[in-house]
Coordinates of C-alpha atoms in Angstrom, one line a residue:
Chain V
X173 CA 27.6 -0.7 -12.4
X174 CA 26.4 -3.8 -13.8
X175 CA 28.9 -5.9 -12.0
X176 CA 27.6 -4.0 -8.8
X177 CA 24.1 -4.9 -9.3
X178 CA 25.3 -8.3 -10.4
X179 CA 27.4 -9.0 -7.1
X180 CA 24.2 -7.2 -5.3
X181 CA 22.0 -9.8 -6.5
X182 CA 24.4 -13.0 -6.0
X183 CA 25.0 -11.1 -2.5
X184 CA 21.4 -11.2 -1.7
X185 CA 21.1 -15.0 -2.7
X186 CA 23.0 -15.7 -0.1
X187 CA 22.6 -13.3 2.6
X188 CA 18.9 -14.3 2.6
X189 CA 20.0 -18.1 3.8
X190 CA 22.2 -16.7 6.7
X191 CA 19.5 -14.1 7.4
X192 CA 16.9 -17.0 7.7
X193 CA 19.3 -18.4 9.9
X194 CA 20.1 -15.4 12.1
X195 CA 16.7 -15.1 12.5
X196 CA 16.0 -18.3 14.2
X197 CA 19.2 -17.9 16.5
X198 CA 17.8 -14.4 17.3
X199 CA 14.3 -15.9 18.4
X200 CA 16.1 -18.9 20.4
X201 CA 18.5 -16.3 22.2
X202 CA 15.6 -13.9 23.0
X203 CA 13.2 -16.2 24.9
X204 CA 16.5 -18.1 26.1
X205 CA 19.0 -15.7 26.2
X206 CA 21.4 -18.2 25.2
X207 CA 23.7 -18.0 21.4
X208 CA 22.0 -22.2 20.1
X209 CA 25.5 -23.7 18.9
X210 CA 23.1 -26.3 17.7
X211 CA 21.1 -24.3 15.2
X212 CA 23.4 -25.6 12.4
X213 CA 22.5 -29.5 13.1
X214 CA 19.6 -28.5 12.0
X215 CA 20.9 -28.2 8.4
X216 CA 23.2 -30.9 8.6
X217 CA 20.2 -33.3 9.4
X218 CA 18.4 -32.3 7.0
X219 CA 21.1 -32.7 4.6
X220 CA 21.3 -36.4 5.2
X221 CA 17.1 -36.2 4.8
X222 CA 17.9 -34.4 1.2
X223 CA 20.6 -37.1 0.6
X224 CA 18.4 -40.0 1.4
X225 CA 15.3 -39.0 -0.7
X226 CA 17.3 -37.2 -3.2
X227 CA 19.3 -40.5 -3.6
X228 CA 18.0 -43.6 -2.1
X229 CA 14.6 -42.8 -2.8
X230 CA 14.9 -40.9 -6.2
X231 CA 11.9 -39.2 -5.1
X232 CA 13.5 -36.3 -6.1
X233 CA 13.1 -32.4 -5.1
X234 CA 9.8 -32.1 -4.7
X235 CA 9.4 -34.4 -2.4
X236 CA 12.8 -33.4 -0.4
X237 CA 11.6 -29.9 0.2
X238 CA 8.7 -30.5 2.8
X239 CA 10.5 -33.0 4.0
X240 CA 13.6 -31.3 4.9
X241 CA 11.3 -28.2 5.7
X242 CA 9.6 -30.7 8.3
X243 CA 12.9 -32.7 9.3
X244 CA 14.0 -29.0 10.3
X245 CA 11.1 -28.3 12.8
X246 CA 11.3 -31.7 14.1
X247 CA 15.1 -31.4 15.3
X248 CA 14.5 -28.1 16.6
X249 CA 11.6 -29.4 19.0
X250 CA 13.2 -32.6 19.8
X251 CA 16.4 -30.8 20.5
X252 CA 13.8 -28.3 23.2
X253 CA 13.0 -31.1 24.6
X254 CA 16.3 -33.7 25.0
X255 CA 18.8 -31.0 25.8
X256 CA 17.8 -27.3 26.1
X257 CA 14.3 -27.9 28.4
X258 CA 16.7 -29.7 31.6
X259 CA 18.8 -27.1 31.6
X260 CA 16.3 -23.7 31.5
X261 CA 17.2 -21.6 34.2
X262 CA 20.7 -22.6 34.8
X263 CA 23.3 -19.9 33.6
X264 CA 24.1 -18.8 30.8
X265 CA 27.7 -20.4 30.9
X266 CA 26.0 -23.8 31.0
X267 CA 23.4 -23.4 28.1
X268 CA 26.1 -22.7 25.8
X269 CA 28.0 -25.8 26.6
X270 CA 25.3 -27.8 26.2
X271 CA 24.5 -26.6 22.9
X272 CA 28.4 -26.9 22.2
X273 CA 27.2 -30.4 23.3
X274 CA 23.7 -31.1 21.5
X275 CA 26.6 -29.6 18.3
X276 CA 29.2 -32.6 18.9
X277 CA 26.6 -34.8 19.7
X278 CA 25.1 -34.7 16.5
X279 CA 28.1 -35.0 14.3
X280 CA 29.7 -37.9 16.5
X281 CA 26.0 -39.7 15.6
X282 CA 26.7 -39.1 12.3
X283 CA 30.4 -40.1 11.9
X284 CA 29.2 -43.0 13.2
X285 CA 26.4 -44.0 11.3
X286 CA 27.1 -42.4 8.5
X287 CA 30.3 -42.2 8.0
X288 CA 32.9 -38.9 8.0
X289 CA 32.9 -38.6 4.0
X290 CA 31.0 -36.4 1.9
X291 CA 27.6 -37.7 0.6
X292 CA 26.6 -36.0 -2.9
X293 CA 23.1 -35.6 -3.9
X294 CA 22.0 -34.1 -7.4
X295 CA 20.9 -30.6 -7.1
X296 CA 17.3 -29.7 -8.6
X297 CA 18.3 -29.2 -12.4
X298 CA 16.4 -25.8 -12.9
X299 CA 18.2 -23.8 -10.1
X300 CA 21.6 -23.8 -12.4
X301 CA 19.5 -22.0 -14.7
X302 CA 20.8 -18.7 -15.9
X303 CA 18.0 -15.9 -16.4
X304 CA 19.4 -13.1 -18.6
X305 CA 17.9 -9.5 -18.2
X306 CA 19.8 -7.2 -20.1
X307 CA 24.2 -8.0 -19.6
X308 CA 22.5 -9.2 -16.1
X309 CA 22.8 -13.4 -15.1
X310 CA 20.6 -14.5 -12.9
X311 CA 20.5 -17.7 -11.5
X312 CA 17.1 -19.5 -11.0
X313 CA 17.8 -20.5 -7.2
X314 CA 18.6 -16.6 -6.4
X315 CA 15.3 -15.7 -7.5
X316 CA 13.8 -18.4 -5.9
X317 CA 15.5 -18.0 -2.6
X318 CA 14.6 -14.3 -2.4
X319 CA 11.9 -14.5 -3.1
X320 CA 11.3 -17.0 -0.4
X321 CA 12.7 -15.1 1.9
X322 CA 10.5 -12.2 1.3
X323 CA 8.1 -14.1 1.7
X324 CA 8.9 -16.2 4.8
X325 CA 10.2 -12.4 6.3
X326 CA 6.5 -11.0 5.9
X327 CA 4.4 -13.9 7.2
X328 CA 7.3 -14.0 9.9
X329 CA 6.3 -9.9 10.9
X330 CA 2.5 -10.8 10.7
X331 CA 2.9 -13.8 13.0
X332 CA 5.2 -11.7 15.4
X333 CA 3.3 -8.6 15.2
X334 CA -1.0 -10.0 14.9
X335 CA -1.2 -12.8 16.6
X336 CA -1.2 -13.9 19.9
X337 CA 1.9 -16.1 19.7
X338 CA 3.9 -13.6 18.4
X339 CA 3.5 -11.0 21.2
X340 CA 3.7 -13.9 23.7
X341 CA 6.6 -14.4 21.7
X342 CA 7.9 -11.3 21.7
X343 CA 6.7 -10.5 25.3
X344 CA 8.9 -13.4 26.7
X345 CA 11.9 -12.3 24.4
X346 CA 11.9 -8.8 26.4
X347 CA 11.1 -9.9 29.8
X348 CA 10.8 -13.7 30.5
X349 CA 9.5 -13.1 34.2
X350 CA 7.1 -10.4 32.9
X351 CA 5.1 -12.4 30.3
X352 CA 5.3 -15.3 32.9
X353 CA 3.4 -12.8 35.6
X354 CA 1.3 -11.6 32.1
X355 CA 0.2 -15.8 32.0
X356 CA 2.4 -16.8 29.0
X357 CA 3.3 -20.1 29.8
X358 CA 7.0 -20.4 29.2
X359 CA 7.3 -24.5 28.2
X360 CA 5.0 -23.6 25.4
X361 CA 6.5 -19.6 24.7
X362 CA 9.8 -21.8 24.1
X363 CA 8.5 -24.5 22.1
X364 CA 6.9 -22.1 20.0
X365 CA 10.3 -20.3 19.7
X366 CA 11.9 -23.5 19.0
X367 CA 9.6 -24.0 16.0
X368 CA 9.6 -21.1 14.3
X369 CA 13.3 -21.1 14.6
X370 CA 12.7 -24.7 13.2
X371 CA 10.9 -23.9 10.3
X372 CA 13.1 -20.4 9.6
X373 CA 16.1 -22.7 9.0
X374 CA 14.1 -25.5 7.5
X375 CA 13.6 -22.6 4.5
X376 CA 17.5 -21.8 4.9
X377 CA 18.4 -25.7 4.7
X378 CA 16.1 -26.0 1.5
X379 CA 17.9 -23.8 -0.7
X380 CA 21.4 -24.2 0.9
X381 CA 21.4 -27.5 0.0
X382 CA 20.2 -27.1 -3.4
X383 CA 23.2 -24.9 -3.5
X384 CA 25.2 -27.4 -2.4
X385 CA 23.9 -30.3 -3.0
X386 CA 26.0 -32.4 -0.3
X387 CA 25.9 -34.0 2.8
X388 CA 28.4 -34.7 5.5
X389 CA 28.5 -34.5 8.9
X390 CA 29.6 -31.0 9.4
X391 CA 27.5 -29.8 7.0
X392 CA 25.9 -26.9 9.1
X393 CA 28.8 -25.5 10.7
X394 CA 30.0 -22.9 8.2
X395 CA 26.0 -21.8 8.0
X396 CA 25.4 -21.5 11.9
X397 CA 28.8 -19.6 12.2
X398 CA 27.5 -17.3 9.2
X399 CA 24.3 -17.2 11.0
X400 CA 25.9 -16.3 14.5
X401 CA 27.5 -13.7 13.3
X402 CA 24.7 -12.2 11.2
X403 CA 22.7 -12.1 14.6
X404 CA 25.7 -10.5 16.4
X405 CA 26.0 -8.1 13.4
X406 CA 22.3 -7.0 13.5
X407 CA 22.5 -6.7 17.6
X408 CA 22.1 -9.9 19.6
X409 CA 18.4 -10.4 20.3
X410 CA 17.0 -8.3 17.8
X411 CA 15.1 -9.5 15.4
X412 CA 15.0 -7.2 12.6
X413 CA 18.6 -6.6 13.1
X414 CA 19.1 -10.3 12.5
X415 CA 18.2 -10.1 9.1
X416 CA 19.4 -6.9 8.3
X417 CA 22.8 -8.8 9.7
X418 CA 22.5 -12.0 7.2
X419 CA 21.4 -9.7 4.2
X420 CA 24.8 -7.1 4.7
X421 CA 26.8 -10.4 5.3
X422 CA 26.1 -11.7 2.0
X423 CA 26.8 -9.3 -0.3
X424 CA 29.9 -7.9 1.9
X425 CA 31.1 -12.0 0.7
X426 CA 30.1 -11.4 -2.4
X427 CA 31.1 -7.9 -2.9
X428 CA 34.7 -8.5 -1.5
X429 CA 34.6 -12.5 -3.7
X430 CA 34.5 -9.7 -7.0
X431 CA 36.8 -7.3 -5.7
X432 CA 40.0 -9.5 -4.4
X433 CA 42.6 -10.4 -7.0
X434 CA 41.5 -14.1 -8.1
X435 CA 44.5 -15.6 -6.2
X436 CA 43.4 -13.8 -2.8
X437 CA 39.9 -15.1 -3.1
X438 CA 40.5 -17.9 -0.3
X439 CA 40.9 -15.2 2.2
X440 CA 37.5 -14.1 1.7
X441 CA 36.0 -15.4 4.7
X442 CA 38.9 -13.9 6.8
X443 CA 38.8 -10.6 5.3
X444 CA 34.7 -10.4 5.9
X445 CA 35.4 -11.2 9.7
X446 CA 38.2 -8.6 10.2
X447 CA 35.9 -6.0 8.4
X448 CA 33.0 -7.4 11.0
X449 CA 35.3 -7.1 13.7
X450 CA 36.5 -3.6 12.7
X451 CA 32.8 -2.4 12.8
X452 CA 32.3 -3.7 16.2
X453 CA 35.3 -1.2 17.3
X454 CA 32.8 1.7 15.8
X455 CA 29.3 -0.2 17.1
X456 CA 29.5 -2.4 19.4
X457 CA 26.0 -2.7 19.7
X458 CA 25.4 -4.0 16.2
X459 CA 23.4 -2.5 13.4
X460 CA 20.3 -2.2 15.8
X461 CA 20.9 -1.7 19.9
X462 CA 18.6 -4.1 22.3
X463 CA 19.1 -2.8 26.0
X464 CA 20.5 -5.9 28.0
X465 CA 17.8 -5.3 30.7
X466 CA 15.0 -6.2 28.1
X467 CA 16.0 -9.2 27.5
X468 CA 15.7 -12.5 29.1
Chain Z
X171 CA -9.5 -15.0 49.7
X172 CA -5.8 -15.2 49.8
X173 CA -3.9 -17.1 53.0
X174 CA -0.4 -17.3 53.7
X175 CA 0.7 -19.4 56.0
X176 CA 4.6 -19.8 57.8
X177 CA 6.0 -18.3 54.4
X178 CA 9.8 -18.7 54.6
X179 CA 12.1 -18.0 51.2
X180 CA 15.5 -18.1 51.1
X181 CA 18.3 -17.0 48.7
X182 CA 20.6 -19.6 49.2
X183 CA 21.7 -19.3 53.4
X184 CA 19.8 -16.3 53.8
X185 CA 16.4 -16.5 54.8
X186 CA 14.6 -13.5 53.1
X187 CA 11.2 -14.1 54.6
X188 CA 10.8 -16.3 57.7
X189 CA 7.4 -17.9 59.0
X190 CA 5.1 -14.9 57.3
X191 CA 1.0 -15.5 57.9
X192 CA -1.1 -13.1 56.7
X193 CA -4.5 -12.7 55.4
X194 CA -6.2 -10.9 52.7
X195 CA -10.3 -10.9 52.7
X196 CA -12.6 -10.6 49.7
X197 CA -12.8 -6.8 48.5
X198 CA -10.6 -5.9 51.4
X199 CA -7.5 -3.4 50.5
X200 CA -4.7 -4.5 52.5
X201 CA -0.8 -2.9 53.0
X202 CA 2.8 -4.2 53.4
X203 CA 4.9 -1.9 54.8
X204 CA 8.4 -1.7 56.1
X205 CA 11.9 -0.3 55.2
X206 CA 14.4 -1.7 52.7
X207 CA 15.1 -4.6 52.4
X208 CA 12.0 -6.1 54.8
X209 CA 11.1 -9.0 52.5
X210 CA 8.5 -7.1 51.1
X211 CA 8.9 -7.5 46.8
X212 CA 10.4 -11.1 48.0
X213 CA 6.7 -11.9 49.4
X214 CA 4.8 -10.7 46.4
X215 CA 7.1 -12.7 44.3
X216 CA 6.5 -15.4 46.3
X217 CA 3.0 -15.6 46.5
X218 CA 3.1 -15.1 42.5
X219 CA 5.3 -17.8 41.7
X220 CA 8.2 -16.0 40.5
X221 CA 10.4 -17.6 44.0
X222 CA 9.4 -21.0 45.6
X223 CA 9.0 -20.9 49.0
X224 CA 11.5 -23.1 51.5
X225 CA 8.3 -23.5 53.8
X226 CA 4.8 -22.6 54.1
X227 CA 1.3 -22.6 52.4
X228 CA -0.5 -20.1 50.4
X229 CA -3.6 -20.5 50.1
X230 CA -5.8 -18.7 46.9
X231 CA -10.1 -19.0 47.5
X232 CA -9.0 -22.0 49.9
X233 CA -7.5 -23.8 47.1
X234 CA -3.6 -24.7 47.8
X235 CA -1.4 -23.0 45.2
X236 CA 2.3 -22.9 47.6
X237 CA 4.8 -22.5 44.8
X238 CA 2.4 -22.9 41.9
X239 CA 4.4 -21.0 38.5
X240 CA 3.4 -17.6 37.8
X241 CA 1.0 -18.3 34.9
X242 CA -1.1 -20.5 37.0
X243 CA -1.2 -18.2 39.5
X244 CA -2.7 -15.9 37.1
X245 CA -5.3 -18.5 36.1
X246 CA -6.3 -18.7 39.6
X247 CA -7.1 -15.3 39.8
X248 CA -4.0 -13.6 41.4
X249 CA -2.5 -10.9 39.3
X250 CA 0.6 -9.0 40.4
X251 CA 2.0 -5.4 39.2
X252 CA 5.5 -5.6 39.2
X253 CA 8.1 -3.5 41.0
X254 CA 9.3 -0.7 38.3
X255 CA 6.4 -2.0 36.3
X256 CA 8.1 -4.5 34.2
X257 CA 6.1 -2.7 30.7
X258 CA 7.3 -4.7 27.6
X259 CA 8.8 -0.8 26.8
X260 CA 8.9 -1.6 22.7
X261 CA 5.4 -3.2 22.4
X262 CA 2.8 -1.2 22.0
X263 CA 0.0 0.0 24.8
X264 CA -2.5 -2.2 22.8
X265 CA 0.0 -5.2 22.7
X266 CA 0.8 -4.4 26.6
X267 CA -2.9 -4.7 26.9
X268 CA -3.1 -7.5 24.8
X269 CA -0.4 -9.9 26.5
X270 CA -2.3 -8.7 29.9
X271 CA -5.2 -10.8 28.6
X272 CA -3.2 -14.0 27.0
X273 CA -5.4 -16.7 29.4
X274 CA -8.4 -14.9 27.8
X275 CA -10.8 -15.5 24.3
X276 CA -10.0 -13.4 21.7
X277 CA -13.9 -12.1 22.5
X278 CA -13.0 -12.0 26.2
X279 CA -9.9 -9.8 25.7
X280 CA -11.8 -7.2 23.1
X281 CA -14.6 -6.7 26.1
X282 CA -11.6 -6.7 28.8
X283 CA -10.3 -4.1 26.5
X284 CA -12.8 -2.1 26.2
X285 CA -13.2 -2.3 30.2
X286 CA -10.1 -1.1 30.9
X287 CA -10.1 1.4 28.5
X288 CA -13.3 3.1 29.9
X289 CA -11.2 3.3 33.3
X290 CA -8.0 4.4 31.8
X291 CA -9.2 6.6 29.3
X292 CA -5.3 8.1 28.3
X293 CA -4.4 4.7 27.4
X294 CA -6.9 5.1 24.3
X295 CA -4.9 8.0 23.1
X296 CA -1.3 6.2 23.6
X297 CA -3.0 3.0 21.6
X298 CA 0.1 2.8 19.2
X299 CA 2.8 4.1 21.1
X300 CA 5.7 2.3 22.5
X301 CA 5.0 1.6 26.0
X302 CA 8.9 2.9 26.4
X303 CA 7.6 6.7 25.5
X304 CA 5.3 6.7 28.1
X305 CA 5.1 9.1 31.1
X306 CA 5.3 7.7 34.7
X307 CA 1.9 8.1 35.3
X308 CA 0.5 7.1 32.1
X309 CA 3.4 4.0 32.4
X310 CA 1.6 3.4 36.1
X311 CA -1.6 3.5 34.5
X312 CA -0.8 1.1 31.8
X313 CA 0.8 -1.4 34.2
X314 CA -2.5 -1.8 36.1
X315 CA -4.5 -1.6 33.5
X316 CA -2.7 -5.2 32.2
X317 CA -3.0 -6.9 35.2
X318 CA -6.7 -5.8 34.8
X319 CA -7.0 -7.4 32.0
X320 CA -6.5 -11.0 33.4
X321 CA -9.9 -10.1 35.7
X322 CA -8.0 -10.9 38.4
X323 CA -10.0 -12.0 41.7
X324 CA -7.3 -10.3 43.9
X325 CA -4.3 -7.8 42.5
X326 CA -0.4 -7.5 44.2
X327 CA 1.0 -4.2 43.4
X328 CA 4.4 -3.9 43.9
X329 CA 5.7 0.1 44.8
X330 CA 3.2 1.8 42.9
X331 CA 4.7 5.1 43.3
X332 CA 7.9 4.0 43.0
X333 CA 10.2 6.7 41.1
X334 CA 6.9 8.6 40.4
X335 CA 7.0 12.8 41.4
X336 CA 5.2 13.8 43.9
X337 CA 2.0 14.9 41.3
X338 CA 2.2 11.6 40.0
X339 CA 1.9 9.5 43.1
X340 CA -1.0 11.4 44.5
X341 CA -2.3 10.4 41.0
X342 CA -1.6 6.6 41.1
X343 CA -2.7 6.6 44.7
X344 CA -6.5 8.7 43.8
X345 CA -6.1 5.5 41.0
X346 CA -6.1 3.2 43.5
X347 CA -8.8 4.7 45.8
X348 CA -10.9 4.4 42.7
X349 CA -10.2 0.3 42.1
X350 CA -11.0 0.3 46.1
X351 CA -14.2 2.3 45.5
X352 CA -14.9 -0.7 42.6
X353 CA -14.1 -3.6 45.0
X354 CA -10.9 -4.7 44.3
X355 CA -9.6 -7.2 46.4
X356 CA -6.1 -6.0 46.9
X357 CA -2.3 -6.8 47.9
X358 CA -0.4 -3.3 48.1
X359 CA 3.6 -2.8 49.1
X360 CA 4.7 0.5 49.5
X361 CA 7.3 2.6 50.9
X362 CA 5.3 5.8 51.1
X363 CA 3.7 4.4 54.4
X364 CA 1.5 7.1 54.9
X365 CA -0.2 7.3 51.9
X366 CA -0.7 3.6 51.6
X367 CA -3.0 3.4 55.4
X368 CA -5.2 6.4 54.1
X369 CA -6.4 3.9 51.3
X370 CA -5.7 0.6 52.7
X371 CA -8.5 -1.8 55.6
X372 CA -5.6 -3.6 57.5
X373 CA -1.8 -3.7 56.7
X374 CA 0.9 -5.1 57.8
X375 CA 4.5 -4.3 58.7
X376 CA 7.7 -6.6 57.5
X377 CA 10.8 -6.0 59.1
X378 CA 13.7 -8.3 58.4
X379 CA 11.8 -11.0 56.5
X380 CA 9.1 -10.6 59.6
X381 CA 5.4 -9.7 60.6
X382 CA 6.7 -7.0 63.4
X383 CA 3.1 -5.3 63.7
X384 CA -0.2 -5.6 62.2
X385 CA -3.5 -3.9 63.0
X386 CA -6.3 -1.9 61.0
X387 CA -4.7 0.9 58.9
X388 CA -6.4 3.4 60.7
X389 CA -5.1 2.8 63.8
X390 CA -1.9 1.9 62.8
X391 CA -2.0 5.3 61.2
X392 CA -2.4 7.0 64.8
X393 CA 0.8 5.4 65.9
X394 CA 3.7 8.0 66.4
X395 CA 6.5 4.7 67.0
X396 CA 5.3 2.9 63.9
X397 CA 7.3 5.0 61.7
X398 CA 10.6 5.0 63.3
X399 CA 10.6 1.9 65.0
X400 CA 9.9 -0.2 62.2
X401 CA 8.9 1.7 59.0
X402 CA 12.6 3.4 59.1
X403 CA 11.2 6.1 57.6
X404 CA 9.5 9.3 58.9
X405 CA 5.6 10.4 58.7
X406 CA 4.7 12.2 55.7
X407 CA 4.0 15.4 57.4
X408 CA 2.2 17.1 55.0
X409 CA -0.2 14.0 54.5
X410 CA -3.3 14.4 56.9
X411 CA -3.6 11.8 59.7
X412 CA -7.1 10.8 58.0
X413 CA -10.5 9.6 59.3
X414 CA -10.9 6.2 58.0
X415 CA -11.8 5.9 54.2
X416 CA -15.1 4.6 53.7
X417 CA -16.1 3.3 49.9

């Protein structure tokens, strides 16, 4: 029981950073209807941002945070705007490749600046911390990141739900054409969408790289795949199913981590996905069902 | 108040709408009619930005808008209500209502609210509902009430009956005699012919992306070809050939 509860809580840890992140891709592929491949550059720039104040600065942590918080909402608008803005409109075929390209695009700039070898950074020295309640360790950083994430999660529902960006928001994610004819404006619905799926995964990057504590430059792939799939799992385009998705994909890792023999744990990842796959035969839909013709 | 002027669109080869002019006057209730296919949703969604036209003007209070995107349109006073009604089914009426006013103040909207509340009364008891759980008329009702809610200086409807039974569309059509009786300035397609030139001043009819006939509703009403020569469908018998509807 206390190994459940223990694998629960490590399980959370984690499935809050991918549900962050499947949060974001769900927001971008409502208003766009289009999966962003380039969701994970968002991490892997801000990694070098965490690497460069972390290290060349010695600024340290607390500095880093906003910074990569900030660096986060930054790419996401600047990536609107270069790629994603020329190409609204066109197919759906065409979006993804260019966020396949805005993806490459990002690591060729920093193979070549940067180099293709790992960068380490130190990681904040309290989130290795080990909180004991009862036979229960807990580390620091899990605490910390869910209790982020609850909190990101509720301002995110009050923004979506009370204000007037969030039912433009939410408007354009069920019917583009309709909140056009309603007067939402759809450069500035998108933008919008674009930076709260900015600052979603700004949150994500902080604590996944604390995690980590390393840069390189394909630092955000294994994230935006965890993140993709977490959106699939929860039902493309839904919001709350998004997180729902990140949340059940973390402690399923985690779960199956404590359950395989220790020389099977490398298969981890590949036994999550042919579980994920296996639930798709019995939903198809995903945890929560969004009707194709509400969407974009 | 609203001009259109050698209005062609085209999907790709195929010319949907060719050379259309017509006119719509200030508080004047005008219909589109014509069988499938006409051009008739293609026009609205011309005029209200969601298709750029090939060729042609339209022309809002004198003010050139041709091709203008549909959120401006809106700002310059043209609001249109969808074909099938396009709610936002798992919002709320009150968010509906809500995105309806979007250009609006936050004070604006609460009056606007209110407004539309007082001539839509049921949408005060569906406040918190999904606008997915609504009936057809009460989903009719709610799709008017948010293009209300831009105080639009002219209003497109697009099929207002469409899919409605027969209770239901003298409903939505008594609805729209009443937003006559107010004033409205409106731009009305529908199939049910009939029903639309016992409410409407003038109309028009489209056939085949083309202005075939157009006269004062009334008269047009008395015409025994107009129905299957280019309606392509046949006179609602059981709706009364009507004196002319006076506000």
């Amino acid at each position: 029981m206390i190994d459940l509860l223990q694998s629960l809580i490590d399980g959370l840890g984690r499935g809050s950073i991918y549900a962050l992140l499947a949060l974001g891709i769900a927001v971008i592929f409502g208003v766009m209807h289009m999966v962003n491949f380039a969701h994970g550059e968002l991490i892997t720039v801000t990694a070098y941002i965490a690497f460069g104040v972390v290290v060349t600065t010695g600024w340290g942590w607390w500095a880093a945070a906003p910074l990569i918080f900030l660096g986060a909402v930054g790419t996401s608008v600047v990536i609107e705007f270069v790629a994603f803005r020329w190409v609204r409109g066109a197919s759906d075929f065409t979006m993804l490749l260019t966020s396949f390209a805005v993806h490459f695009l990002v690591q060729a700039i920093f193979v070549m600046t940067m180099g293709a070898s790992v960068r380490s950074f130190p990681r904040p020295e309290w989130a290795d911390r080990i909180w004991s309640v009862g036979e229960l360790n807990i580390q620091i950083v899990d605490v910390a990141v869910i209790g982020t994430t609850a909190l990101t999660l509720a301002a995110t529902v009050f923004l979506l739900q009370r204000t007037m960006f969030g039912i433009s928001l939410r408007a354009a994610a069920e019917d583009f054409d309709a909140a056009r004819l309603m007067g939402v404006k759809s450069n500035k619905v998108i933008r919008q969408a674009f930076i709260l799926a900015g600052a979603l995964a700004g949150i994500a990057a902080i604590f996944y790289l604390m995690r980590t504590g390393q840069a390189r430059p394909t630092t955000g792939l294994s994230p935006l795949l965890k993140g993709i799939l977490a959106a699939i799992i929860g039902g493309l385009g839904n919001m709350q199913g998004a997180v729902y998705g990140g949340l059940l994909l973390g402690v399923s890792e985690v779960l199956l981590r404590s359950w395989l023999p220790e020389d099977l744990v490398g298969i981890t990842d590949g036994a999550v996905f042919a579980l994920i796959a296996l639930f798709f035969i019995f939903r198809p839909q995903g945890l929560l069902y969004v009707r194709s013709a509400e969407r974009v | 108040m609203l001009e259109i002027s050698g209005l062609t669109t085209r999907y790709g080869a195929i010319s949907a709408l060719r050379r259309v002019s017509l006119t719509v006057g200030a508080n004047e209730v005008v219909g589109l009619i014509g069988p499938n296919g006409a051009g008739k949703t293609t026009l609205l969604n011309t005029v209200a930005g969601l298709l750029r036209p090939a060729e042609g003007e339209v022309r809002l209070e004198e003010r050139a808008v041709t091709g203008d995107s549909p959120d401006r349109m809106l700002r310059a006073g043209l609001a249109l209500v969808p074909e099938r009604r396009r709610l936002f089914a798992q919002m709320t009426v009150v968010e509906n209502l809500r995105i309806g006013g979007v250009t609006a103040s936050a004070e604006e909207r609460s009056e606007r609210l209110d407004e539309v509340v007082e001539l839509f009364p049921v949408l005060k008891e569906k406040w918190g509902t999904a606008a997915g759980y609504l009936s057809g008329g009460e989903a009719q009702q709610l799709a008017i009430a948010r293009a209300l809610m831009s105080s639009p200086r002219i209003v497109l409807m697009d099929e207002p009956s469409l899919g409605l039974a027969p209770v239901l569309v003298d409903f939505v059509f008594d609805l729209i005699g009443r937003l006559r009786a107010e004033g409205r300035t409106m731009l009305i397609v529908e199939q049910n012919a009939t029903r639309l030139l016992e409410v409407a001043d003038r109309a028009y009819v489209l056939r085949t992306g083309e202005i075939a006939v157009d006269g004062m509703a009334s008269d047009l009403l008395q015409r025994e070809d107009l129905f299957d020569t280019f309606v392509g469908s046949a006179r609602d018998e059981d709706s009364k050939p009507s004196e002319p509807d006076t506000r």
